[in-house]
CSV table of C-alpha atoms in Angstrom, one decimal:
chain,number,residue,atom,x,y,z
A,1431,SER,CA,82.3,113.6,117.8
A,1432,GLN,CA,83.2,113.6,113.9
A,1433,GLN,CA,84.4,111.1,112.0
A,1434,GLY,CA,87.9,108.7,113.4
A,1435,GLU,CA,88.1,110.0,116.9
A,1436,GLU,CA,90.8,108.2,118.6
A,1437,ASP,CA,91.4,107.3,122.1
A,1438,PRO,CA,93.2,107.9,124.5
A,1439,GLN,CA,94.4,111.1,123.6
A,1440,ALA,CA,97.8,110.3,125.5
A,1441,LEU,CA,99.2,107.2,126.0
A,1442,SER,CA,102.1,106.9,128.0
A,1443,ILE,CA,104.2,103.2,128.1
A,1444,GLN,CA,106.9,101.8,129.0
A,1445,GLU,CA,110.0,99.9,126.1
A,1446,GLY,CA,109.3,96.8,125.1
A,1447,GLU,CA,105.4,97.0,126.3
A,1448,ASN,CA,102.8,97.3,123.6
A,1449,ALA,CA,100.7,99.8,122.8
A,1450,THR,CA,96.7,99.3,122.0
A,1451,MET,CA,95.6,103.0,120.6
A,1452,ASN,CA,91.6,103.7,119.0
A,1453,CYS,CA,89.6,104.6,116.4
A,1454,SER,CA,85.9,105.2,115.9
A,1455,TYR,CA,84.0,106.3,113.1
A,1456,LYS,CA,80.5,107.4,112.9
A,1457,THR,CA,79.7,106.8,108.8
A,1458,SER,CA,80.7,103.3,106.4
A,1459,ILE,CA,83.9,103.5,105.3
A,1460,ASN,CA,85.6,101.9,102.5
A,1461,ASN,CA,88.7,102.1,104.8
A,1462,LEU,CA,90.7,103.5,107.4
A,1463,GLN,CA,94.2,104.1,107.6
A,1464,TRP,CA,96.8,104.9,110.1
A,1465,TYR,CA,99.8,107.6,110.1
A,1466,ARG,CA,102.2,108.6,112.7
A,1467,GLN,CA,103.4,112.0,113.0
A,1468,ASN,CA,107.0,113.1,114.6
A,1469,SER,CA,106.7,116.1,116.7
A,1470,GLY,CA,105.9,119.4,113.8
A,1471,ARG,CA,106.6,116.9,111.3
A,1472,GLY,CA,104.8,115.2,108.1
A,1473,LEU,CA,102.4,112.3,108.7
A,1474,VAL,CA,103.4,109.3,107.2
A,1475,HIS,CA,101.2,106.3,106.4
A,1476,LEU,CA,101.9,102.6,108.3
A,1477,ILE,CA,98.7,101.3,107.5
A,1478,LEU,CA,95.5,100.6,104.9
A,1479,ILE,CA,92.7,98.5,105.8
A,1480,ARG,CA,90.1,98.0,103.5
A,1481,SER,CA,86.1,97.5,104.9
A,1482,ASN,CA,86.0,94.0,104.4
A,1483,GLU,CA,89.4,93.1,105.7
A,1484,ARG,CA,89.5,92.4,109.8
A,1485,GLU,CA,93.4,92.9,110.2
A,1486,LYS,CA,96.2,93.4,108.8
A,1487,HIS,CA,99.9,92.8,109.5
A,1488,SER,CA,102.2,95.4,108.9
A,1489,GLY,CA,105.9,94.4,111.1
A,1490,ARG,CA,105.3,95.0,114.7
A,1491,LEU,CA,102.2,96.8,114.0
A,1492,ARG,CA,98.7,94.7,114.0
A,1493,VAL,CA,95.3,96.5,112.8
A,1494,THR,CA,92.1,95.3,113.2
A,1495,LEU,CA,88.5,96.5,111.9
A,1496,ASP,CA,85.7,96.4,113.0
A,1497,THR,CA,83.0,97.7,110.7
A,1498,SER,CA,79.7,96.5,112.7
A,1499,LYS,CA,80.7,98.2,115.9
A,1500,LYS,CA,82.5,101.4,114.0
A,1501,SER,CA,85.4,100.7,115.7
A,1502,SER,CA,89.8,100.0,114.5
A,1503,SER,CA,92.2,99.5,117.2
A,1504,LEU,CA,96.0,99.8,116.9
A,1505,LEU,CA,98.3,97.9,118.0
A,1506,ILE,CA,101.3,98.4,118.4
A,1507,THR,CA,104.0,95.3,120.3
A,1508,ALA,CA,107.3,95.4,121.8
A,1509,SER,CA,107.6,99.6,121.8
A,1510,ARG,CA,111.1,101.0,121.2
A,1511,ALA,CA,111.6,105.2,122.3
A,1512,ALA,CA,111.4,105.8,118.7
A,1513,ASP,CA,107.8,104.5,118.3
A,1514,THR,CA,107.0,108.4,120.6
A,1515,ALA,CA,105.3,110.1,118.7
A,1516,SER,CA,100.9,110.6,117.6
A,1517,TYR,CA,99.0,108.4,115.8
A,1518,PHE,CA,95.9,109.3,113.9
A,1519,CYS,CA,93.1,106.9,112.2
A,1520,ALA,CA,91.9,108.4,108.4
A,1521,THR,CA,88.6,107.5,107.1
A,1522,ASP,CA,87.6,107.4,103.2
A,1523,ILE,CA,83.2,106.9,103.1
A,1524,SER,CA,81.8,105.6,101.1
A,1525,GLY,CA,79.9,106.9,99.8
A,1526,GLY,CA,81.5,110.5,99.9
A,1527,SER,CA,83.7,112.0,97.7
A,1528,ASN,CA,86.7,109.6,96.8
A,1529,TYR,CA,89.1,112.4,97.2
A,1530,LYS,CA,89.1,113.3,101.1
A,1531,LEU,CA,90.8,111.3,104.0
A,1532,THR,CA,88.6,112.7,107.0
A,1533,PHE,CA,91.8,113.4,109.8
A,1534,GLY,CA,91.0,112.0,113.9
A,1535,LYS,CA,93.3,114.5,116.5
A,1536,GLY,CA,95.9,111.8,117.4
A,1537,THR,CA,97.0,109.7,120.0
A,1538,LEU,CA,100.6,111.0,121.5
A,1539,LEU,CA,102.0,107.6,122.1
A,1540,THR,CA,105.6,108.4,125.0
A,1541,VAL,CA,107.4,105.6,124.8
A,1542,ASN,CA,110.0,106.0,128.3
A,1543,PRO,CA,113.0,104.3,127.9
B,553,GLU,CA,113.5,108.3,96.6
B,554,ALA,CA,109.9,108.7,96.3
B,555,GLN,CA,109.1,111.5,98.7
B,556,VAL,CA,107.3,115.3,98.4
B,557,THR,CA,108.4,118.3,98.6
B,558,GLN,CA,107.7,121.3,100.5
B,559,ASN,CA,109.1,124.5,100.6
B,560,PRO,CA,109.4,127.2,102.5
B,561,ARG,CA,109.1,124.5,105.6
B,562,TYR,CA,109.3,127.9,107.9
B,563,LEU,CA,107.9,131.7,107.0
B,564,ILE,CA,107.1,134.6,109.0
B,565,THR,CA,104.9,136.9,106.7
B,566,VAL,CA,102.9,140.1,107.2
B,567,THR,CA,99.6,140.5,107.2
B,568,GLY,CA,98.3,140.9,103.5
B,569,LYS,CA,101.3,140.2,101.5
B,570,LYS,CA,100.8,137.2,99.0
B,571,LEU,CA,102.7,134.4,99.8
B,572,THR,CA,103.0,130.8,97.6
B,573,VAL,CA,104.2,127.7,99.1
B,574,THR,CA,104.7,125.4,96.6
B,575,CYS,CA,104.3,121.5,96.8
B,576,SER,CA,105.7,119.2,94.4
B,577,GLN,CA,106.6,115.4,94.0
B,578,ASN,CA,108.1,112.5,92.4
B,579,MET,CA,105.9,109.6,92.0
B,580,ASN,CA,104.1,110.8,89.4
B,581,HIS,CA,100.9,111.0,91.7
B,582,GLU,CA,97.0,111.9,90.5
B,583,TYR,CA,96.7,113.0,93.7
B,584,MET,CA,97.1,115.7,95.8
B,585,SER,CA,96.3,117.7,98.3
B,586,TRP,CA,96.7,120.4,101.5
B,587,TYR,CA,95.9,120.1,104.3
B,588,ARG,CA,96.4,122.8,108.0
B,589,GLN,CA,96.8,120.7,111.7
B,590,ASP,CA,95.7,123.2,114.0
B,591,PRO,CA,96.3,122.7,117.7
B,592,GLY,CA,92.7,120.9,119.0
B,593,LEU,CA,91.5,121.1,115.3
B,594,GLY,CA,93.7,117.8,113.8
B,595,LEU,CA,93.9,118.2,109.7
B,596,ARG,CA,91.2,119.7,107.8
B,597,GLN,CA,91.7,119.4,104.3
B,598,ILE,CA,92.2,122.8,102.3
B,599,TYR,CA,91.9,122.1,98.7
B,600,TYR,CA,92.7,119.4,96.4
B,601,SER,CA,93.5,118.0,93.4
B,602,MET,CA,92.1,115.2,90.6
B,603,ASN,CA,94.6,115.4,88.2
B,604,VAL,CA,96.1,118.4,86.7
B,605,GLU,CA,93.6,120.8,86.4
B,606,VAL,CA,91.4,119.3,88.2
B,607,THR,CA,90.8,120.9,91.7
B,608,ASP,CA,88.2,121.6,93.7
B,609,LYS,CA,87.6,122.2,97.3
B,610,GLY,CA,88.2,121.6,100.3
B,611,ASP,CA,86.4,121.8,104.3
B,612,VAL,CA,88.7,124.8,105.1
B,613,PRO,CA,89.2,126.7,101.5
B,614,GLU,CA,88.4,130.3,102.0
B,615,GLY,CA,91.5,132.4,101.8
B,616,TYR,CA,93.4,130.1,99.6
B,617,LYS,CA,93.6,129.3,95.8
B,618,VAL,CA,95.3,126.4,94.1
B,619,SER,CA,96.2,125.7,90.6
B,620,ARG,CA,97.8,122.3,89.0
B,621,LYS,CA,98.9,122.9,86.1
B,622,GLU,CA,101.6,120.0,85.8
B,623,LYS,CA,101.4,116.9,87.3
B,624,ARG,CA,104.0,117.6,90.3
B,625,ASN,CA,103.4,120.5,91.2
B,626,PHE,CA,100.6,121.8,93.7
B,627,PRO,CA,101.3,125.4,95.0
B,628,LEU,CA,99.0,126.6,97.0
B,629,ILE,CA,97.9,131.0,97.2
B,630,LEU,CA,97.1,133.1,99.6
B,631,GLU,CA,96.7,136.4,98.2
B,632,SER,CA,95.9,138.1,101.4
B,633,PRO,CA,97.1,135.9,104.2
B,634,SER,CA,94.9,137.2,107.7
B,635,PRO,CA,96.4,136.0,111.0
B,636,ASN,CA,94.2,133.4,111.5
B,637,GLN,CA,96.0,131.6,108.6
B,638,THR,CA,98.6,130.9,111.3
B,639,SER,CA,99.0,127.2,110.7
B,640,LEU,CA,101.4,124.1,109.8
B,641,TYR,CA,100.2,123.2,106.3
B,642,PHE,CA,100.3,119.6,105.3
B,643,CYS,CA,100.6,119.0,100.9
B,644,ALA,CA,100.2,115.0,99.7
B,645,SER,CA,99.1,113.3,97.5
B,646,SER,CA,98.3,109.7,96.8
B,647,TYR,CA,98.6,107.4,93.4
B,648,THR,CA,94.4,108.4,92.5
B,649,GLY,CA,93.3,109.4,95.8
B,650,THR,CA,91.9,107.9,99.2
B,651,GLY,CA,92.1,104.4,98.0
B,652,TYR,CA,96.3,104.4,99.4
B,653,GLY,CA,98.4,106.1,101.5
B,654,TYR,CA,98.8,109.7,101.3
B,655,THR,CA,102.6,110.0,100.8
B,656,PHE,CA,102.9,113.5,103.2
B,657,GLY,CA,105.4,116.5,102.5
B,658,SER,CA,107.8,118.2,105.4
B,659,GLY,CA,105.1,121.1,106.4
B,660,THR,CA,105.4,124.1,106.5
B,661,ARG,CA,104.8,126.4,109.1
B,662,LEU,CA,102.8,129.4,108.5
B,663,THR,CA,103.4,132.6,110.9
B,664,VAL,CA,101.4,136.2,109.5
B,665,VAL,CA,101.8,138.6,112.1
């Protein structure tokens, strides 16, 4: 598997439900970031969590990081149809270049009205 | 409004005809980068720049050139485009690198026939 791999590849839920996406990575990181991409559009930065942090919140988003398991999760609470998008995790590898984020292939979230 | 502006949004060209995709940011960011996005392969970094006159290769630099003569601009040059460069291209910038979230442009969909 590559550095930064999201699971599941696709997720379909009803409006109002919570959505959880996971990201696993292989090597130690400085930080992990989550991005959203609406179909064919530019990516939008959602949240950055550093390696010494365990949880961060931003509005309806909650991100956790478990460095011992090399994994992160993104929780979207009370989802809306407008949350329909692809979600990517991106890792900044510890000891690597300071100028490269490595992106996963994403989770496609569909929120049905 | 803080943004990264790419042009053109769509481009169809023929094999071998030199082209430039422009990228400009208005946030005084030091770091800029180009990515290409392909189905099944995710986002891959082409080139990045840490500051004016400082550029380096990413994961897939073959067939591309870049320059950083001014802080705000980071054009991507395809000297002799080939069909395997058909892709969705994104320019991104951040304050100093991977320790901050990236701001992405809206993307350039390039087709080489």
